[in-house]
Short mmCIF file of C-alpha atoms and ligand atoms in Angstrom, two decimals:
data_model
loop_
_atom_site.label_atom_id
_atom_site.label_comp_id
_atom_site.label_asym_id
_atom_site.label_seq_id
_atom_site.Cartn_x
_atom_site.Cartn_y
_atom_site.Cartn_z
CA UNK A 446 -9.60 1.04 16.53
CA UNK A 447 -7.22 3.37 17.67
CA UNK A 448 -6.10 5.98 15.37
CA UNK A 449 -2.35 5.27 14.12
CA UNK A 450 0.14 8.33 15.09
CA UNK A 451 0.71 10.13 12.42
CA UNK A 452 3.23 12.69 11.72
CA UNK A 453 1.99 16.61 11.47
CA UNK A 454 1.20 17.47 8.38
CA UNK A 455 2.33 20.90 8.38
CA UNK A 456 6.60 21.76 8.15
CA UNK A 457 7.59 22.66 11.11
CA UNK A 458 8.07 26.15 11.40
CA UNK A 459 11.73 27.35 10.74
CA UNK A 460 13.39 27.27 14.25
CA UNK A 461 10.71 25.24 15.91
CA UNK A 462 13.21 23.46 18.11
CA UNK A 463 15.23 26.43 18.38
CA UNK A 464 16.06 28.00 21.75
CA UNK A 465 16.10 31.39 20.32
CA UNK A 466 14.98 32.81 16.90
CA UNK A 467 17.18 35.33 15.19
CA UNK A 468 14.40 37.15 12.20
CA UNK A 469 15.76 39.33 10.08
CA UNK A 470 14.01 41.73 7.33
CA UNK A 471 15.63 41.44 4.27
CA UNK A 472 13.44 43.88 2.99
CA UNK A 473 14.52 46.22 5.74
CA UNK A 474 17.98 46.08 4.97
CA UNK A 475 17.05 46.69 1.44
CA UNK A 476 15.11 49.71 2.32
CA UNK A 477 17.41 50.73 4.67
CA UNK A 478 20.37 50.73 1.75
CA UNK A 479 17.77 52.66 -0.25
CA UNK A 480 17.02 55.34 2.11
CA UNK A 481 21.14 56.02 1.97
CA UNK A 482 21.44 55.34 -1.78
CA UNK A 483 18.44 58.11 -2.31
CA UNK A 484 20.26 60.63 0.34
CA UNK A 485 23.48 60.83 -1.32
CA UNK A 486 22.41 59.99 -4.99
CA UNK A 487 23.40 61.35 -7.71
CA UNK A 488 26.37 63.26 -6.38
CA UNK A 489 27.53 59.72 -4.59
CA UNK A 490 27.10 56.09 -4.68
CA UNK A 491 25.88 54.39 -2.20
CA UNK A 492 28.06 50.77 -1.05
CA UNK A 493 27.28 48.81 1.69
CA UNK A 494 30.23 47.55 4.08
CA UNK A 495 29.26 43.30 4.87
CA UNK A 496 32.41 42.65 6.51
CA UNK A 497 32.09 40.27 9.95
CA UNK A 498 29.34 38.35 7.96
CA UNK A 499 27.20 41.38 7.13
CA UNK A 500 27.30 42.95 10.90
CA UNK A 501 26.65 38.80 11.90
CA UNK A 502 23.26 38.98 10.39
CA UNK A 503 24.60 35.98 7.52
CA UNK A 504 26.19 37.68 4.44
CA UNK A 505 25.14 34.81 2.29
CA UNK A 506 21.54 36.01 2.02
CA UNK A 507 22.24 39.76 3.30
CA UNK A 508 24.76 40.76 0.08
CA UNK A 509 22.30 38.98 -2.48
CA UNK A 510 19.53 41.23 -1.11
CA UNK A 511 21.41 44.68 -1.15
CA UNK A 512 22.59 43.85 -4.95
CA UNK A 513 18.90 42.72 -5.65
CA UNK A 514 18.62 46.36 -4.08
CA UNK A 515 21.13 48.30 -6.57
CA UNK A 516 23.92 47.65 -4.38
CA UNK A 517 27.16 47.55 -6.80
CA UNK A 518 30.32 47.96 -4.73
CA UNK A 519 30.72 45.77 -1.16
CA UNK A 520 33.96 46.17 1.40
CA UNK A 521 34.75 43.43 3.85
CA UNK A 522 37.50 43.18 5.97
CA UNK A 523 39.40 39.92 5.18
CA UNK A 524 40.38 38.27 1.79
CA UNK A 525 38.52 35.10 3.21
CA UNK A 526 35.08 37.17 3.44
CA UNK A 527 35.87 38.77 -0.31
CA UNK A 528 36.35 35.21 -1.77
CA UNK A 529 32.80 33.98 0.06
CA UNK A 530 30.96 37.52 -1.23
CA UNK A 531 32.64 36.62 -4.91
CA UNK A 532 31.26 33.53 -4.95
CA UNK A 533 27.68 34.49 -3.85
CA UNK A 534 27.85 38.06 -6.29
CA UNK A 535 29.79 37.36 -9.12
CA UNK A 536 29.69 41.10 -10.84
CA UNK A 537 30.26 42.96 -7.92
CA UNK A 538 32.90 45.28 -7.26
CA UNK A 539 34.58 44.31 -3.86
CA UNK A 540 37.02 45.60 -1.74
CA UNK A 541 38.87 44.54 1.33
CA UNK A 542 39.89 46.82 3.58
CA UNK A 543 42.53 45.61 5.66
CA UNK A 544 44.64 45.33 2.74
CA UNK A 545 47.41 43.07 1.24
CA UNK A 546 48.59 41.77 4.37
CA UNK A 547 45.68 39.55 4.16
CA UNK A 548 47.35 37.50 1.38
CA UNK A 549 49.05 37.21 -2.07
CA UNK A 550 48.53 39.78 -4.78
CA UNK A 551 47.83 37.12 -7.06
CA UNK A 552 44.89 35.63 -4.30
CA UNK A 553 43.24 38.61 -4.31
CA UNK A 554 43.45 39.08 -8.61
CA UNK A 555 42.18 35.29 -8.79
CA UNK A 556 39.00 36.23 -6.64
CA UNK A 557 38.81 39.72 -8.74
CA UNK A 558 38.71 41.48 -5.66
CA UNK A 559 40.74 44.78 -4.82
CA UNK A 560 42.82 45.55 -2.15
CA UNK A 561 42.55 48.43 0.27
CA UNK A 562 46.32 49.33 -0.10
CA UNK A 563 47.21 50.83 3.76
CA UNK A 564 51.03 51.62 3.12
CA UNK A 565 53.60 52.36 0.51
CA UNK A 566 55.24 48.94 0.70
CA UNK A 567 51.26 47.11 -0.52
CA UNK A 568 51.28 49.68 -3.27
CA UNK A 569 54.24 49.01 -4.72
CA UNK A 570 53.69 45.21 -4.16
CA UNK A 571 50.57 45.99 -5.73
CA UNK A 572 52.30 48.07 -8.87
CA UNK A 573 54.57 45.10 -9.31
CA UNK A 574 51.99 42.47 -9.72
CA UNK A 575 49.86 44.64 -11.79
CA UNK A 576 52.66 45.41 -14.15
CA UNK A 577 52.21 42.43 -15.61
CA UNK A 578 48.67 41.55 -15.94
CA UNK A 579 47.19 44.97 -17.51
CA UNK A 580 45.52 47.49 -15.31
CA UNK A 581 44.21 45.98 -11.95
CA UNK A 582 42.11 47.65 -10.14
CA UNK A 583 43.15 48.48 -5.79
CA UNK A 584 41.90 50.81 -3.65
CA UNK A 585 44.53 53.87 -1.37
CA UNK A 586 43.52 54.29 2.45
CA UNK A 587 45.00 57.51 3.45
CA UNK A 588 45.08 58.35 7.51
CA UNK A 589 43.34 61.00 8.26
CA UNK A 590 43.12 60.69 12.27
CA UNK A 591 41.90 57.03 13.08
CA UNK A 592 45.42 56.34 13.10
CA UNK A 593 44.57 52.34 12.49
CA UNK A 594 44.94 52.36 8.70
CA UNK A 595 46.02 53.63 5.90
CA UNK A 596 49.31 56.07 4.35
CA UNK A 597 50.50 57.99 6.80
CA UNK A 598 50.82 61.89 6.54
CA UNK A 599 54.68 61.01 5.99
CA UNK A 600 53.84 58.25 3.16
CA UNK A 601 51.43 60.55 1.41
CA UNK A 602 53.89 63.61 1.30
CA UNK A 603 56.44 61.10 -0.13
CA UNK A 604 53.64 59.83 -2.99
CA UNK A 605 52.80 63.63 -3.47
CA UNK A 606 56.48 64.39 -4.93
CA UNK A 607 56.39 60.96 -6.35
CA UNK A 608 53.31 59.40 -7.65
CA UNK A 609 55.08 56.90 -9.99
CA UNK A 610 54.42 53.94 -7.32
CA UNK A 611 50.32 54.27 -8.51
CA UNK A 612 51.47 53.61 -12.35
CA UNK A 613 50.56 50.81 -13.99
CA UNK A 614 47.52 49.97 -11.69
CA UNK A 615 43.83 51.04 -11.42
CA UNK A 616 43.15 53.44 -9.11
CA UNK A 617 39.67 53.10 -8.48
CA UNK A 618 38.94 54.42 -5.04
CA UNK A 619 41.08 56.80 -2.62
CA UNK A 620 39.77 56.69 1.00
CA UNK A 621 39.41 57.55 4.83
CA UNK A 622 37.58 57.17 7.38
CA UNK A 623 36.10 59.34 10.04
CA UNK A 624 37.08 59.00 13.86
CA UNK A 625 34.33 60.63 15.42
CA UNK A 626 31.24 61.23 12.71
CA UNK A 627 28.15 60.09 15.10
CA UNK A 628 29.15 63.37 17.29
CA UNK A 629 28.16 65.83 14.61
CA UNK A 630 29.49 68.88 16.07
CA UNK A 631 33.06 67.28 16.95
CA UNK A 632 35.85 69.36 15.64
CA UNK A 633 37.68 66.40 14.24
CA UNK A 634 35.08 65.89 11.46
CA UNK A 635 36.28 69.34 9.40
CA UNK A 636 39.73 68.20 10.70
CA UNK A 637 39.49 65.26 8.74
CA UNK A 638 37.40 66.29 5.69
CA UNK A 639 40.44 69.39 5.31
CA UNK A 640 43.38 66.86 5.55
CA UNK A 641 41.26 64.25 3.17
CA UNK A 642 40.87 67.42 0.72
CA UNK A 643 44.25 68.38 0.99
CA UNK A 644 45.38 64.51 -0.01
CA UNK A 645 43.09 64.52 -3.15
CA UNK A 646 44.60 67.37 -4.04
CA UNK A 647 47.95 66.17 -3.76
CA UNK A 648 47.31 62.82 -5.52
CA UNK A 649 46.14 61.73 -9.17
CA UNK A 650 43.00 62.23 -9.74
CA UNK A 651 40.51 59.47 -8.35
CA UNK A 652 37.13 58.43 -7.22
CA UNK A 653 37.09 59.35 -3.44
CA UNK A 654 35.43 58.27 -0.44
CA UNK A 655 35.43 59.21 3.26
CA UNK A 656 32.13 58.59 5.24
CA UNK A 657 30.01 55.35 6.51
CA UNK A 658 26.61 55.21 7.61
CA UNK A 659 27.47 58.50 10.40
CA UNK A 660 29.14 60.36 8.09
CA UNK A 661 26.79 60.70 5.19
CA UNK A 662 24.54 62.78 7.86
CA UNK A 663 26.92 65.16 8.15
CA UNK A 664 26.45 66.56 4.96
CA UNK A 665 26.91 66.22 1.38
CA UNK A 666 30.56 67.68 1.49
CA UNK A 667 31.33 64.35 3.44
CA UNK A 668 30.24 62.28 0.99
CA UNK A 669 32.11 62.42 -2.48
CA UNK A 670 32.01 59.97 -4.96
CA UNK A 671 30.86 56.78 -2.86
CA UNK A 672 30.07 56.43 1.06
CA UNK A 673 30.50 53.01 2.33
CA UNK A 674 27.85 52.81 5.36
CA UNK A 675 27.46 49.14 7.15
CA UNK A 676 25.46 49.49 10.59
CA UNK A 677 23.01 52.06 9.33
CA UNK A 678 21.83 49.13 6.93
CA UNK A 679 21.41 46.91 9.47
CA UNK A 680 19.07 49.16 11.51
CA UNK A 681 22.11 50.66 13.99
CA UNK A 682 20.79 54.63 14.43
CA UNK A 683 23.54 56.94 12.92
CA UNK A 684 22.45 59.07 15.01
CA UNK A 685 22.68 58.54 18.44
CA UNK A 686 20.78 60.85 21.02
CA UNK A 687 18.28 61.38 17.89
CA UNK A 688 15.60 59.61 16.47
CA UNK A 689 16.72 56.67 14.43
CA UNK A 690 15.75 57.40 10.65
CA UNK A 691 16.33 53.79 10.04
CA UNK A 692 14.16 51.15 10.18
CA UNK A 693 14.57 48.32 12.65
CA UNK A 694 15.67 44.97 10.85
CA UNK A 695 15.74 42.37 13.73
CA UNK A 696 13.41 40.50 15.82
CA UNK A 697 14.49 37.92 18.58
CA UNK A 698 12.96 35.95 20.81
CA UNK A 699 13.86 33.05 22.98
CA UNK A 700 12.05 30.76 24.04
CA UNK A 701 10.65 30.31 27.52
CA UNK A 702 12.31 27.11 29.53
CA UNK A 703 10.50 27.22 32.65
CA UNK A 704 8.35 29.49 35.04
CA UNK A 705 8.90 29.66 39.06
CA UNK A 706 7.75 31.24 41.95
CA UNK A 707 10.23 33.14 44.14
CA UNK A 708 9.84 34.32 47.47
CA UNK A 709 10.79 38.23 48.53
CA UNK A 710 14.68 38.17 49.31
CA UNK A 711 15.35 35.28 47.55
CA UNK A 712 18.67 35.33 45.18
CA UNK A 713 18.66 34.74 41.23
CA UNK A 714 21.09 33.14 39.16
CA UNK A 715 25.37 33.34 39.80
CA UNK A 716 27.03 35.00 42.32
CA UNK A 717 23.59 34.95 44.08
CA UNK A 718 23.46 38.47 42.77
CA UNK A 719 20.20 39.85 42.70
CA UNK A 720 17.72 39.42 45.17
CA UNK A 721 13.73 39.38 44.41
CA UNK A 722 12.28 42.73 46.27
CA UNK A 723 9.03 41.39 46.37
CA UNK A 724 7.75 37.64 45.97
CA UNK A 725 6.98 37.31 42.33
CA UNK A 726 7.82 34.85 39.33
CA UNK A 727 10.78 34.35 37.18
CA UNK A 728 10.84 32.75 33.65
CA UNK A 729 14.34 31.19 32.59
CA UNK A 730 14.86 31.78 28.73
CA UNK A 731 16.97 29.42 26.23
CA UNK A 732 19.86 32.54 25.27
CA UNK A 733 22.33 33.26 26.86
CA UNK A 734 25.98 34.94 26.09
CA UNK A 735 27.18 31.70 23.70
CA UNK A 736 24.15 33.12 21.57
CA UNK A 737 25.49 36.76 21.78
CA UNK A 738 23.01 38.35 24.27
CA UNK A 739 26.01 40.13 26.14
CA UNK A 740 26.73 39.69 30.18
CA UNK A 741 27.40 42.74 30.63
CA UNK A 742 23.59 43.58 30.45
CA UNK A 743 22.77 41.12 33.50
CA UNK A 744 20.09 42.82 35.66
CA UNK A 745 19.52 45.46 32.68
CA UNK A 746 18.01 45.35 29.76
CA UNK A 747 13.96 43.81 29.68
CA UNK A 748 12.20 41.18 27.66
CA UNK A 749 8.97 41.55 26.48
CA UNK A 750 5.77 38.95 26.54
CA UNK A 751 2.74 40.09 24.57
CA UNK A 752 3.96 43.94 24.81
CA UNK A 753 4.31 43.65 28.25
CA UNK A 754 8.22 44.30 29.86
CA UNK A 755 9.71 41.60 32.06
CA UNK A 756 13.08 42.87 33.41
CA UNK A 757 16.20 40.55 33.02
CA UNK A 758 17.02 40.11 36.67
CA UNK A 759 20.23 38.09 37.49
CA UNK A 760 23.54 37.78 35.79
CA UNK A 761 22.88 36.24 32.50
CA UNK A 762 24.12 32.64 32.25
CA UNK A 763 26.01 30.75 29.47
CA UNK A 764 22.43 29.47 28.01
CA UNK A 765 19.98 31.12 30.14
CA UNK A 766 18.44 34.52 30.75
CA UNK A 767 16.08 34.98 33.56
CA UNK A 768 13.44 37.12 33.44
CA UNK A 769 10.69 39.09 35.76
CA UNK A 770 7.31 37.87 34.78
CA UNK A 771 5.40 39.07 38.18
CA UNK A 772 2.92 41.30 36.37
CA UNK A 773 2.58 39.14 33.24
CA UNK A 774 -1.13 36.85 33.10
CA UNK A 775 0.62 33.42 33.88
CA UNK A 776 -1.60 32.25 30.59
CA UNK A 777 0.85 33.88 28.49
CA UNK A 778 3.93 32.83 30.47
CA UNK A 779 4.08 29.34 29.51
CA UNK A 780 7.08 26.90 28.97
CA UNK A 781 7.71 26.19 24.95
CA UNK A 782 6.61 30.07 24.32
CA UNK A 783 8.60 33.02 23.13
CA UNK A 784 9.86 36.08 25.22
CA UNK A 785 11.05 38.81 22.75
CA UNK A 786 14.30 40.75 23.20
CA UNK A 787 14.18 42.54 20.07
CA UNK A 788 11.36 44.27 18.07
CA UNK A 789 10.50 47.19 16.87
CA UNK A 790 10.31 48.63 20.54
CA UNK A 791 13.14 47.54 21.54
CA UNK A 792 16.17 48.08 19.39
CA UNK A 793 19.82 46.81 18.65
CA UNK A 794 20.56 49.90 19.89
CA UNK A 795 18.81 49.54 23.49
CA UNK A 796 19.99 46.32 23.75
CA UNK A 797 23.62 48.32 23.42
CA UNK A 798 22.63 50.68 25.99
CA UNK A 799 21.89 47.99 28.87
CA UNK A 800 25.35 46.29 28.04
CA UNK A 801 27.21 49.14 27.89
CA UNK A 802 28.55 49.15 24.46
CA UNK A 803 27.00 50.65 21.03
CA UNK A 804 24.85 48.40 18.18
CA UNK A 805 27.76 47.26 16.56
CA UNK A 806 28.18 44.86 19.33
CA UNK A 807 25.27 43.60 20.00
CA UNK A 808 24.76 42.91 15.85
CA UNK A 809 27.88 40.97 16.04
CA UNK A 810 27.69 39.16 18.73
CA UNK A 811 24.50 37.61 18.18
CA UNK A 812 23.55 34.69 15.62
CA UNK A 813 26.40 32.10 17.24
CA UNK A 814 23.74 29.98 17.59
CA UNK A 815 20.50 31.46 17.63
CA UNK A 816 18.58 29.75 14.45
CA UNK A 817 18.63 32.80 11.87
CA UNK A 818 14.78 32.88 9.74
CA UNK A 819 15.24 35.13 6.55
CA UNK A 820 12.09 36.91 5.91
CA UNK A 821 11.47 38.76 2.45
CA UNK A 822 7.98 40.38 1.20
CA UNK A 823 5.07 41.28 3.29
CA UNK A 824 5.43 39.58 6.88
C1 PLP B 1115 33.44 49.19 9.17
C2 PLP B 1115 33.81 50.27 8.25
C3 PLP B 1115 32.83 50.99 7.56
C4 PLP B 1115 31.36 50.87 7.89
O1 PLP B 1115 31.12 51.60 9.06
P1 PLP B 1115 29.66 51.78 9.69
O2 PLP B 1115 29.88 52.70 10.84
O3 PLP B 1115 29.22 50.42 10.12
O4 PLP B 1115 28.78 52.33 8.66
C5 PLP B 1115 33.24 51.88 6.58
N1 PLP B 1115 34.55 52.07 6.32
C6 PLP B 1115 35.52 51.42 6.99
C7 PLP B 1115 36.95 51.70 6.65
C8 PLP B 1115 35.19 50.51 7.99
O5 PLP B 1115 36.16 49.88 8.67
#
């Protein structure tokens, strides 16, 4: 009798029919925000910035984890990401930093989220509003030097002789933020930290805060009441040209489409832009730039199979990566297997170095659709 087909017993794993696999350590961001929190405590609080979906990493599971953490106060950027992060943390103090543009006073009281106020027009929109519904809380941007937000030094001479336009409202934060903080030894960093001084000093008193995850290794005279890191949390080294004292949070891998053998001087992939030097074999991955592994690291960059590197060779495609496999045992090359482009080896921050632009980008980028797995306790 034949035996009836039956279907596997077992879930399939998370991502099974993915092309790539996006796993992030929720523990690692947690630790990560720790390692800040403990490095600035108790002088400072320790926030953690989730704008852009927490760095792209999925903010619905990423801001539940860093307020499991201790995590009390989150920034974003837009009033759309402070309404989603209300609804998934519903004590949290949140903040949006580019300000009252972004919407209505009254959308931003409804969600109980505070403005970063960036000029003197949203703080006396602000002032108004709050007149007449008790003390609301906002937060002040001053410029300092990014010149991209925030009172200039002409708007915060004016609120120096005249601080009336912050009465009536909570002033729970004043802040800045530093231009050039992962070159420690840049002039611009005492620049800024003097002219931020000098605007404390000329407003009411208030909470302040000046550095993200760069800044708070500059010292503790960067750090005041709060720092407001982001990248650092996600594994991003603060520190770059050092060792990274963070831990690494990501692990990708893509899946391996098919295996073929090339012949010495033949071309890979568009613009028949790479040629093979020697005969060898190629391995054609399922992630490409729609999932966020960037273009711009075609021919740079390396996979890795078992430990072993396989160099991206060829312009990567839409959907597809290609990859060197000559020296990799063909046993562990194998259609329906994984190549890994991240792991602890290999970094968001290598990844940023083959494409030409810093962690940040490579973070964001990724995730579009690469199947995110959440993992949490021992993997
Ligand atoms: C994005 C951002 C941060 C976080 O910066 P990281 O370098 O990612 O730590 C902090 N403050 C402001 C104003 C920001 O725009």
């Amino acid at each position: 009798m034949p035996t009836p087909e039956r279907p596997p017993r077992a879930r399939p794993r998370a991502g099974a029919k993915a092309g790539a696999i996006l796993d992030i350590d929720l523990d690692a961001i947690a630790s990560n925000w720790t390692l800040l929190h403990e490095r600035v405590t108790p002088a400072a609080r320790c926030a953690a910035v989730v704008k852009a979906d927490a760095y792209g990493l999925g903010i619905s599971e990423v801001a539940p984890a860093l307020a499991r953490a201790g995590c009390k106060t989150f920034f974003v950027a837009t009033l759309d990401e402070g309404l989603e992060l209300r609804a998934l943390l519903p004590r949290a103090q949140i903040a949006v930093l580019d300000g009252l543009v972004m919407g209505a006073p009254a959308d931003f009281a409804k969600g109980g989220l505070m403005p970063v106020l960036n000029d003197l027009g949203q703080v006396s929109a602000w002032q108004t509003y709050a007149a007449r519904r008790g003390k609301l809380p906002a937060m002040l941007q001053i410029d300092t030097g990014m010149r991209r937000l925030g009172l200039s030094p002409k708007e915060l001479r004016a609120l120096a002789r005249d601080p009336s336009p912050l009465d009536g409202f909570n002033l729970a934060m004043i802040l800045s933020h530093l231009a050039c903080a992962s070159e420690p030894a840049h002039p611009m960093n005492l620049e800024q930290l003097e002219l931020f001084r000098a605007a404390l000093r000329a407003l009411p008193r208030a909470p302040a805060s000046l550095s993200a995850s760069s800044g708070i290794f500059l010292g503790s005279d960067f750090c005041h009441d709060l720092v407001r890191p982001g990248a650092a949390i996600y594994g991003v080294n603060p520190l770059p040209g050092r060792p990274n004292p963070m831990k690494q949070v990501l692990h990708l891998k893509a899946k391996i489409l098919q295996v073929r053998d090339v012949d010495r001087g033949e071309s890979v992939g568009y613009g028949a832009a790479q040629h093979m030097e020697r005969a060898g074999r190629i391995a054609t991955l399922a992630m490409g730039y729609a999932d966020g592994w960037l273009r711009s690291s075609s021919h740079r960059g390396t996979a890795r199979i078992g430990g072993k590197p396989a160099p991206v060779i060829g312009r990567i495609s839409m959907d597809l990566i290609t990859i060197d496999v000559t020296g990799i045992d063909p046993a562990a090359v194998q259609p329906g297997t994984y190549a890994d482009l991240l792991d602890e080896r290999y970094g968001v921050d290598d990844a940023a170095h083959a494409a030409d632009t810093i962690g940040y980008e490579v973070l964001t980028a990724l995730g579009r659709r690469c199947v995110r797995v959440y993992r949490r306790g021992n993997r």
